[in-house]
Tab-separated table of C-alpha atoms and ligand atoms in Angstrom:
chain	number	residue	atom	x	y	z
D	1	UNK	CA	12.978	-4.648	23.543
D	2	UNK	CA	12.211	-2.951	27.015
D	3	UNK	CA	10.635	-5.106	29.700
D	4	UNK	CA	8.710	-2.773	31.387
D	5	UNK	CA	6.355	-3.893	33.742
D	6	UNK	CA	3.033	-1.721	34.182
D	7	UNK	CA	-0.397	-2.209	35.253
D	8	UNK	CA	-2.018	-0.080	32.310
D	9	UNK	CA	-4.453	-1.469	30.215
D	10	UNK	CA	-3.917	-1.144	26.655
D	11	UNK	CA	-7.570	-1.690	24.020
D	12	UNK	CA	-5.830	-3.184	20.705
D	13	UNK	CA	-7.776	-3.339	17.507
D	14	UNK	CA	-6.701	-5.095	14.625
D	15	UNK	CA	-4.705	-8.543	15.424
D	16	UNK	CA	-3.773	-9.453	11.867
D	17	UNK	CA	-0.163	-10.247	11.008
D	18	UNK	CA	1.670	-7.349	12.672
D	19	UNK	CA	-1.164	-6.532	15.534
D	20	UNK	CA	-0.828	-9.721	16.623
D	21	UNK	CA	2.883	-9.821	17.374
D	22	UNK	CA	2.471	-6.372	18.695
D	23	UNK	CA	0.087	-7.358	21.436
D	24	UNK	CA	1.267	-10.395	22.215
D	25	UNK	CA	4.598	-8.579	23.370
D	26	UNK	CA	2.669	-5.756	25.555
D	27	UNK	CA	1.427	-8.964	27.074
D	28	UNK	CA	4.587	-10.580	27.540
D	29	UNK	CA	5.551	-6.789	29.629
D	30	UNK	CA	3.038	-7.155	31.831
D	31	UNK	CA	0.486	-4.918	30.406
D	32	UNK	CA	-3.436	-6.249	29.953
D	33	UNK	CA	-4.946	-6.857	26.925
D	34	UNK	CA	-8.562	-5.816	26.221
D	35	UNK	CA	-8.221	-7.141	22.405
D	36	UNK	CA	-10.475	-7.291	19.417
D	37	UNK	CA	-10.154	-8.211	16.038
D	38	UNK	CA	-13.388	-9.725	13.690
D	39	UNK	CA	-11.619	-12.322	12.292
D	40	UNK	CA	-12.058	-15.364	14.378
D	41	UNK	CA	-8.741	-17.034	13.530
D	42	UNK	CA	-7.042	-13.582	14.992
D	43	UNK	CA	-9.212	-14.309	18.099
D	44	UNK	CA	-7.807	-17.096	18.706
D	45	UNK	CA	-4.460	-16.608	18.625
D	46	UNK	CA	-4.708	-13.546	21.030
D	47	UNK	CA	-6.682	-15.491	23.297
D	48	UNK	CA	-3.664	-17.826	23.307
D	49	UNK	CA	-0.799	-15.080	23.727
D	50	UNK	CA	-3.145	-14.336	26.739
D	51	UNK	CA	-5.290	-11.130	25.697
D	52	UNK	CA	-9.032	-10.901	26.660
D	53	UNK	CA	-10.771	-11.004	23.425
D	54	UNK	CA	-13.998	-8.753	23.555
D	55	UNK	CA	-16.958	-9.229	21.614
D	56	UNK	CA	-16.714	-5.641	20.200
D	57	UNK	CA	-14.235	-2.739	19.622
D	58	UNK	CA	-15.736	-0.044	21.944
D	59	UNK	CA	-15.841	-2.872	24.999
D	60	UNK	CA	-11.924	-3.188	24.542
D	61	UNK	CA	-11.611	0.680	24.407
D	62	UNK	CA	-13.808	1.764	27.228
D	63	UNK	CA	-11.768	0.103	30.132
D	64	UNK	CA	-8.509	1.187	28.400
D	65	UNK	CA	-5.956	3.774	29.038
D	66	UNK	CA	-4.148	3.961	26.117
D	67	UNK	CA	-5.043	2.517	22.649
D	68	UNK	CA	-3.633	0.882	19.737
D	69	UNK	CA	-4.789	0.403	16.199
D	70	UNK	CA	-3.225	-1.699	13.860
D	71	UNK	CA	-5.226	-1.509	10.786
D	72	UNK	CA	-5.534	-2.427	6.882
D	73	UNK	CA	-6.082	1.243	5.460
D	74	UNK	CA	-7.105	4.962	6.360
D	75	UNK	CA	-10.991	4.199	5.919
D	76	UNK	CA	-11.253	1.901	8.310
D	77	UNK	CA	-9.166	3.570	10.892
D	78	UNK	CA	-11.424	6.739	10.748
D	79	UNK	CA	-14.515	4.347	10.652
D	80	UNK	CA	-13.116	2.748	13.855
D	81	UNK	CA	-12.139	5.853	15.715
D	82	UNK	CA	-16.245	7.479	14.506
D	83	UNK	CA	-16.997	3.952	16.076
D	84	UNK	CA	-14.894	3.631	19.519
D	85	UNK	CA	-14.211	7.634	20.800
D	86	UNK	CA	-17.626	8.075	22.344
D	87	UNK	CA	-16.796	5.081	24.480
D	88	UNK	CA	-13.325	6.112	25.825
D	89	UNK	CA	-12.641	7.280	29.153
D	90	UNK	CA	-12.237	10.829	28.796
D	91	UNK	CA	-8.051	11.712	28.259
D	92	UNK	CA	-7.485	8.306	26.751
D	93	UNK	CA	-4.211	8.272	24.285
D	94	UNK	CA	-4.650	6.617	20.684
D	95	UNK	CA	-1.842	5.504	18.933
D	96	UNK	CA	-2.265	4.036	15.190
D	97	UNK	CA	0.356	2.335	13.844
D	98	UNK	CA	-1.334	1.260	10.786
D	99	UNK	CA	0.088	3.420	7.274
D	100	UNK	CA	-2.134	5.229	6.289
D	101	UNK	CA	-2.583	8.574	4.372
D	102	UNK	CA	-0.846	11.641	6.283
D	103	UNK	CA	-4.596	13.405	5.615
D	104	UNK	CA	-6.114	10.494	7.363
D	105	UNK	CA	-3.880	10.896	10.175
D	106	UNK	CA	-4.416	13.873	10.955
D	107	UNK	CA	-7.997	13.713	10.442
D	108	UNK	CA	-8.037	10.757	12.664
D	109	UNK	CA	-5.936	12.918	15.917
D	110	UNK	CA	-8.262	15.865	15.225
D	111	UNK	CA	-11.482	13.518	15.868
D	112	UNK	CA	-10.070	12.060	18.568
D	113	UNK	CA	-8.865	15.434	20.171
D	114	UNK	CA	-12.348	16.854	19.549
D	115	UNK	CA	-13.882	14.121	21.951
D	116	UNK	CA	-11.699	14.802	24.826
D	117	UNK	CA	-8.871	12.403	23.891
D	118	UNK	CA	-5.236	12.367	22.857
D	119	UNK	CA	-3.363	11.096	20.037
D	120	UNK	CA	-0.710	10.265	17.597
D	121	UNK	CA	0.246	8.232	15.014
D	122	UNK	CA	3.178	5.766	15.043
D	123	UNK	CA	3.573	4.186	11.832
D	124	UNK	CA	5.912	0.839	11.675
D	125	UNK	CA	9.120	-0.145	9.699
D	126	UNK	CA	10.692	-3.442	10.123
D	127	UNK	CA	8.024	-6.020	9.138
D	128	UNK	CA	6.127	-9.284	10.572
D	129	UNK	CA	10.227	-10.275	11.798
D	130	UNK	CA	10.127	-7.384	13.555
D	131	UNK	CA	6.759	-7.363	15.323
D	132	UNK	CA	7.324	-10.557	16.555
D	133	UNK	CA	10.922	-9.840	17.705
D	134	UNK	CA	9.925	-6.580	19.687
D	135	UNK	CA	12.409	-3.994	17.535
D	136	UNK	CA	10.022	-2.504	14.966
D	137	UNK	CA	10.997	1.216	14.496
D	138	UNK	CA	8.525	3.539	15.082
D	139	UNK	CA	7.870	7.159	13.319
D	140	UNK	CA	5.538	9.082	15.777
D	141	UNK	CA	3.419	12.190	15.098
D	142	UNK	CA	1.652	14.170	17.838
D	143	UNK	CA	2.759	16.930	20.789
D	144	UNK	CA	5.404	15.996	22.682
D	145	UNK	CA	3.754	15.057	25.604
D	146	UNK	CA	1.684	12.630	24.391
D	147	UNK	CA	4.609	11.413	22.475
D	148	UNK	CA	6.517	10.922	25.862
D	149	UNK	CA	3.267	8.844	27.394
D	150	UNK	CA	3.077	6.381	24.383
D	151	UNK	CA	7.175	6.029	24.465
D	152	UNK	CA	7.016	3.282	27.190
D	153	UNK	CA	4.826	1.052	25.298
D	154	UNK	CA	6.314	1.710	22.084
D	155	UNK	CA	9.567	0.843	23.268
D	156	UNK	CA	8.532	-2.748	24.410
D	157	UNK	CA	7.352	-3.282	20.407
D	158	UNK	CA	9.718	-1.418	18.880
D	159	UNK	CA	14.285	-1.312	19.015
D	160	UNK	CA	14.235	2.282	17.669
D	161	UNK	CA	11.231	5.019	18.484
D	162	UNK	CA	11.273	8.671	16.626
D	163	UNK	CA	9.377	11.383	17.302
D	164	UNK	CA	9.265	13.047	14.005
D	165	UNK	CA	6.920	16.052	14.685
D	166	UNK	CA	3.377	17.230	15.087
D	167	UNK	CA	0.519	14.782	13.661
D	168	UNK	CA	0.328	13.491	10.896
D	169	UNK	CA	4.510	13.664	10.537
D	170	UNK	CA	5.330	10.303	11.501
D	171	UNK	CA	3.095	9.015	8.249
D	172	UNK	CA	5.317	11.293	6.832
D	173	UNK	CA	8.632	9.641	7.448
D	174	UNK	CA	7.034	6.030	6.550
D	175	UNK	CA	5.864	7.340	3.002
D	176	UNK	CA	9.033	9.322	2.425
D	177	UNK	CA	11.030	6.402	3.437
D	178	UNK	CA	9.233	4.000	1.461
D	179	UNK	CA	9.335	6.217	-1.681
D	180	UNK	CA	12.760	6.467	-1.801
D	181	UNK	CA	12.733	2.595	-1.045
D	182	UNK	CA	10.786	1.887	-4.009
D	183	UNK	CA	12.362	4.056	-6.912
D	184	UNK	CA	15.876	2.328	-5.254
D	185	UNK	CA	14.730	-1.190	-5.967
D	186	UNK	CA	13.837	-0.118	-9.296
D	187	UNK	CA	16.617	1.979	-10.097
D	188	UNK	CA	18.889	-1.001	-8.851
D	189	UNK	CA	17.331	-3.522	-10.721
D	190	UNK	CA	17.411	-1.067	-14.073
D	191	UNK	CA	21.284	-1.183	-13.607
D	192	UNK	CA	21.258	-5.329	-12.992
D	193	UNK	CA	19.344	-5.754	-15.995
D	194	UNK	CA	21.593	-3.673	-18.361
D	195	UNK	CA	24.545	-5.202	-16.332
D	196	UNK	CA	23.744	-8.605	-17.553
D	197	UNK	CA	23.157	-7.679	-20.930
D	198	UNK	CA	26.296	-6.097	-21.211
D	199	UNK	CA	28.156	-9.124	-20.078
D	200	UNK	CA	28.436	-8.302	-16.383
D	201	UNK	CA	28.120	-11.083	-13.551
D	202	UNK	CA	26.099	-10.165	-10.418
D	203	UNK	CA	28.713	-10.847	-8.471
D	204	UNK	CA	31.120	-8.459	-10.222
D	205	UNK	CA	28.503	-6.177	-10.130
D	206	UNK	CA	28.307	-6.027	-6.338
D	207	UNK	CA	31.975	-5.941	-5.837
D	208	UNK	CA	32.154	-3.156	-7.534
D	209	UNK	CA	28.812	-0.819	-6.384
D	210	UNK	CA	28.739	-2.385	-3.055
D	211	UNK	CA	31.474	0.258	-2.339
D	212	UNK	CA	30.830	2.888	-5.369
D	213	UNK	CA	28.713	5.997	-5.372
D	214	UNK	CA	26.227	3.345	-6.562
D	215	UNK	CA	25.329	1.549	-3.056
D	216	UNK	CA	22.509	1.492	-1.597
D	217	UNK	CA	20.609	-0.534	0.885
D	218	UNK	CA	18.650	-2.550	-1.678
D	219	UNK	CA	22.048	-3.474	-2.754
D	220	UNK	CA	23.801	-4.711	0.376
D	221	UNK	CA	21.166	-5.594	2.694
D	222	UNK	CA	18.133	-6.965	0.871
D	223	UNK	CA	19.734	-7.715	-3.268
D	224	UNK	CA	17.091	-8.713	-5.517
D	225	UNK	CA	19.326	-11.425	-6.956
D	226	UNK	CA	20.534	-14.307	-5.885
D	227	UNK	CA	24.094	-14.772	-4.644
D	228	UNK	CA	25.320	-11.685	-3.408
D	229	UNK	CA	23.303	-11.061	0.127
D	230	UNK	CA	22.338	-15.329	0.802
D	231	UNK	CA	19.658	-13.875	2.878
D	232	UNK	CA	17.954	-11.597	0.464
D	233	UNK	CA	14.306	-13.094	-0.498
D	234	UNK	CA	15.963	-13.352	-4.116
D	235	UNK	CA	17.629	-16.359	-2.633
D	236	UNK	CA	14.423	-18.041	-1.611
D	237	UNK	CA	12.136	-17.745	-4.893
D	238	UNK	CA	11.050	-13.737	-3.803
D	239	UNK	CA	8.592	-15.473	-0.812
D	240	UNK	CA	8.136	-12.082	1.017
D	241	UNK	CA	9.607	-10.263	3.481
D	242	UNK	CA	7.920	-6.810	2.076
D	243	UNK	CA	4.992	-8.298	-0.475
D	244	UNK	CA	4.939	-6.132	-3.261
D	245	UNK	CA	1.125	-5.496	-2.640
D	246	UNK	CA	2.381	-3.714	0.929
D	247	UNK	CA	4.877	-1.379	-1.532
D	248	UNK	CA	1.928	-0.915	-3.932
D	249	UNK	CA	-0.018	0.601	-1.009
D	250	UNK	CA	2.928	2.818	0.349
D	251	UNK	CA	3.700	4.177	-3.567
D	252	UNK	CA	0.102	5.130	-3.752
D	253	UNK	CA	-0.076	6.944	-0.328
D	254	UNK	CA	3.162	8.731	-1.227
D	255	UNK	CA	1.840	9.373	-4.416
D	256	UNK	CA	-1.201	10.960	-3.689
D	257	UNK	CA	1.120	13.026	-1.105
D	258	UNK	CA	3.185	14.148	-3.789
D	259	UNK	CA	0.204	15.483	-5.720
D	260	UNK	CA	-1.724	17.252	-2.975
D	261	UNK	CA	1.388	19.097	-1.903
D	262	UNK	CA	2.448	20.248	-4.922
D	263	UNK	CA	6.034	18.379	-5.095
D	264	UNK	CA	6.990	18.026	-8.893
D	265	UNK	CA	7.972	14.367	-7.637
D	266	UNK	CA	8.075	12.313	-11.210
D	267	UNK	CA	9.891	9.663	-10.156
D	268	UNK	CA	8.297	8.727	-7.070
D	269	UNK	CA	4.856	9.013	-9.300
D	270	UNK	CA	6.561	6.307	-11.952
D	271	UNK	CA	7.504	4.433	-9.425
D	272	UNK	CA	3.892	4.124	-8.014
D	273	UNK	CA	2.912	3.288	-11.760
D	274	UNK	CA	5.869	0.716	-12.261
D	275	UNK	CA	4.559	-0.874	-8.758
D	276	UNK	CA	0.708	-0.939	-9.611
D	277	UNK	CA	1.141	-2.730	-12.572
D	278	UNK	CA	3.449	-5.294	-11.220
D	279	UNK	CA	1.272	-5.875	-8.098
D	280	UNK	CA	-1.641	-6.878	-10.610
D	281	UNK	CA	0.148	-10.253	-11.438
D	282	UNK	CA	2.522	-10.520	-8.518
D	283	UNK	CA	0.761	-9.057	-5.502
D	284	UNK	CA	2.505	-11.917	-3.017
D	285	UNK	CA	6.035	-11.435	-4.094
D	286	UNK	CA	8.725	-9.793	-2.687
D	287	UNK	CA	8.640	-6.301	-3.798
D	288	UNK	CA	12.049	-7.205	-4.975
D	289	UNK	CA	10.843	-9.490	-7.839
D	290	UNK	CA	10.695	-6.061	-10.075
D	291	UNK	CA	13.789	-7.267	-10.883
D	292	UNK	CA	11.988	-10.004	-12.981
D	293	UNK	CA	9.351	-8.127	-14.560
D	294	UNK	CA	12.212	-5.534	-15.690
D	295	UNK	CA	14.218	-8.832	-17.150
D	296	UNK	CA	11.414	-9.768	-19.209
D	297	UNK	CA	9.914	-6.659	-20.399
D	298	UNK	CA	13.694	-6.167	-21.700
D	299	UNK	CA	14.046	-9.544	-23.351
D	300	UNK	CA	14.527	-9.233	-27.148
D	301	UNK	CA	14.870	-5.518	-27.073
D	302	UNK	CA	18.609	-5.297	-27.994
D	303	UNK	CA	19.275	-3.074	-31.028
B	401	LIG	P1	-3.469	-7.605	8.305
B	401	LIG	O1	-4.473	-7.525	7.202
B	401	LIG	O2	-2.750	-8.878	8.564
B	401	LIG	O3	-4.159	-7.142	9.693
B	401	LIG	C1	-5.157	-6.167	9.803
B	401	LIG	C2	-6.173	-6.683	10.809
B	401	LIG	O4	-7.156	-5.670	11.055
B	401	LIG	C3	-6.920	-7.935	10.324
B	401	LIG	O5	-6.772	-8.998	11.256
B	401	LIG	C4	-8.373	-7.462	10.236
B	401	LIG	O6	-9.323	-8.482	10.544
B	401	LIG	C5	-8.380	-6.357	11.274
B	401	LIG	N1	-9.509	-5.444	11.145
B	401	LIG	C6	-10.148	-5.020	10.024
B	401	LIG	N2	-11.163	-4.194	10.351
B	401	LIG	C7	-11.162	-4.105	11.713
B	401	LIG	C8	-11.964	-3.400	12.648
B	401	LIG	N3	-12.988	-2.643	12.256
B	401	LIG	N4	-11.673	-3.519	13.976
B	401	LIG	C9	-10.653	-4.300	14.389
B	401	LIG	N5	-9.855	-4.992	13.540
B	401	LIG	C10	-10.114	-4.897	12.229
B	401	LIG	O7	-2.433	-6.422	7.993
B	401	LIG	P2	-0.958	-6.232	8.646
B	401	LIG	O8	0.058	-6.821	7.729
B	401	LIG	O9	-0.998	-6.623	10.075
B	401	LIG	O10	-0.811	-4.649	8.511
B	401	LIG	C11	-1.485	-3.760	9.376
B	401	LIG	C12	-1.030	-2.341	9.057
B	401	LIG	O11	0.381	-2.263	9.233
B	401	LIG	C13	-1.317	-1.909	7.613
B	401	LIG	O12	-1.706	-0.556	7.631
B	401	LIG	C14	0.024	-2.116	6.910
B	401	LIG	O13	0.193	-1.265	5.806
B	401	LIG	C15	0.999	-1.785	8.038
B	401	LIG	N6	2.328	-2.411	7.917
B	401	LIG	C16	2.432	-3.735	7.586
B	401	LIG	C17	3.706	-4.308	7.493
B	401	LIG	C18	3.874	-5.771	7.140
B	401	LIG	O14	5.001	-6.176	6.837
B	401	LIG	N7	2.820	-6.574	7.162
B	401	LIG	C19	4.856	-3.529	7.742
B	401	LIG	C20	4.702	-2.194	8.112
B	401	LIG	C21	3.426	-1.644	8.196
């Protein structure tokens, strides 16, 4: 995390569990914060990391230079934005962070641009751990030079910042990323599964593809069962880290990415499925308790 001092002031909308973090860092750098958030309990913590809570979102936008979204889905970013451009200083950047839908993202820079403003969209890997330690990494979309303007702040919130391409591309990256994430877990926990029922021990198991054309990151950094990786959320009854609900929403963005371009992308579509139907039961797990559901869908299937 940079420590950057500067005397812009930065509107942030949407305080909830990684918003909140976020600002309370640009704070912490010297920046003012003009937040808002409706939820009173997120007003309340912001007021005590030291923002100035407004009563509305266009008061915190129309004294700000650059601002920051951090928001629950693609609707209510473009509601906000309809909501808060007309109040901007003219020039003003917008950065969202939320994930949303690469069509929403670029629907949301082209509004913005329309109105006299500047954008791009920065989407977030790296969790609630990460927003409060300052070293999200970030996946930016826009022209380059509003890219460089929104680097400073993003590199107080953020250890790693990418600028991935024109808008709309840094969505890109998360979904792709989170895609491959997902069919991974699954894939890994397929192999588990079969593994025990063929008599092998998880920890023989990771010996083995821990260092095999096999490995992956599910595998040695985040193992979805206990004992291998002791800080895996497999070790701590699947409390999250990434709630499965979170990978549900990712699965269904990249989804509906894979249909309207065309990409003959079946396993990132089962994946989705596999995800959906676990998140009806198990929405506050760790998306790595598909490990479980695969365990027990399998259990008196032998032949
Ligand atoms: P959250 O639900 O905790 O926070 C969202 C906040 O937005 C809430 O406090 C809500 O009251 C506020 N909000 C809703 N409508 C608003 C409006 N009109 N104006 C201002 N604020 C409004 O969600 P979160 O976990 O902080 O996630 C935020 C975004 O970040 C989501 O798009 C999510 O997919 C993404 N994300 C989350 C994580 C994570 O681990 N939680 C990781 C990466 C990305």
């Amino acid at each position: 995390m940079s420590t950057e001092n500067t005397s812009k002031t930065v509107g942030f909308l949407g305080l909830g569990h990684m918003g909140g973090p976020m600002a309370a860092n640009l704070i912490k750098a010297g920046y003012e914060v003009l937040a808002f958030d409706p939820v009173p309990a997120a007003q309340d913590q912001a007021r005590r990391d030291g923002a100035t809570v407004v009563a509305t979102a266009a008061e915190a936008v129309a004294a700000a230079d650059i601002v920051l979204t951090m928001l629950p889905n693609g609707r209510i970013v473009l509601d906000v934005y309809r909501e808060v451009l007309p109040s901007a200083k003219p020039g003003t950047l917008f950065i969202d962070s939320s994930t949303i839908d690469v069509a929403d993202a670029v629907a949301a820079a082209e509004l913005a641009v329309a109105q006299g403003h500047r954008a791009v969209d920065a989407p977030v890997s790296g969790g609630v751990g990460g927003a409060v330690a300052g070293t999200l990494t970030f996946m930016v979309g826009g022209p380059e030079a509003d890219f460089a303007d929104a680097l400073p702040l993003l590199e107080i919130m953020g250890g790693k910042v990418v600028h991935c391409g024109g808008a709309g591309v840094g969505q890109a990256a998360k979904i792709c990323n989170n895609m491959l994430l997902g069919i991974s877990m699954i894939g890994l926990s397929e192999a588990l599964v079969l593994g025990e029922k063929l008599g092998l021990t998880h920890d023989k198991f990771y010996d083995v593809v821990s260092t095999a054309s096999g490995q992956s990151w599910a595998l040695t950094s985040y193992c979805p069962v206990p004992g291998p990786v002791p800080t895996s959320p497999a070790n701590n009854d699947y409390q999250p880290g990434f709630a499965t609900a979170l990978m549900n929403k990712d699965l269904g963005l990249a989804a509906n990415a894979l249909r309207t371009n065309g990409v003959d992308g079946q396993i990132g579509l089962l994946a989705a499925e596999i995800y959906n139907r676990f998140n009806q039961d198990e929405a506050g797990k760790d998306f790595s308790a598909i490990v479980t559901d695969i365990r027990k869908r399998s259990e008196g299937e032998s032949a």
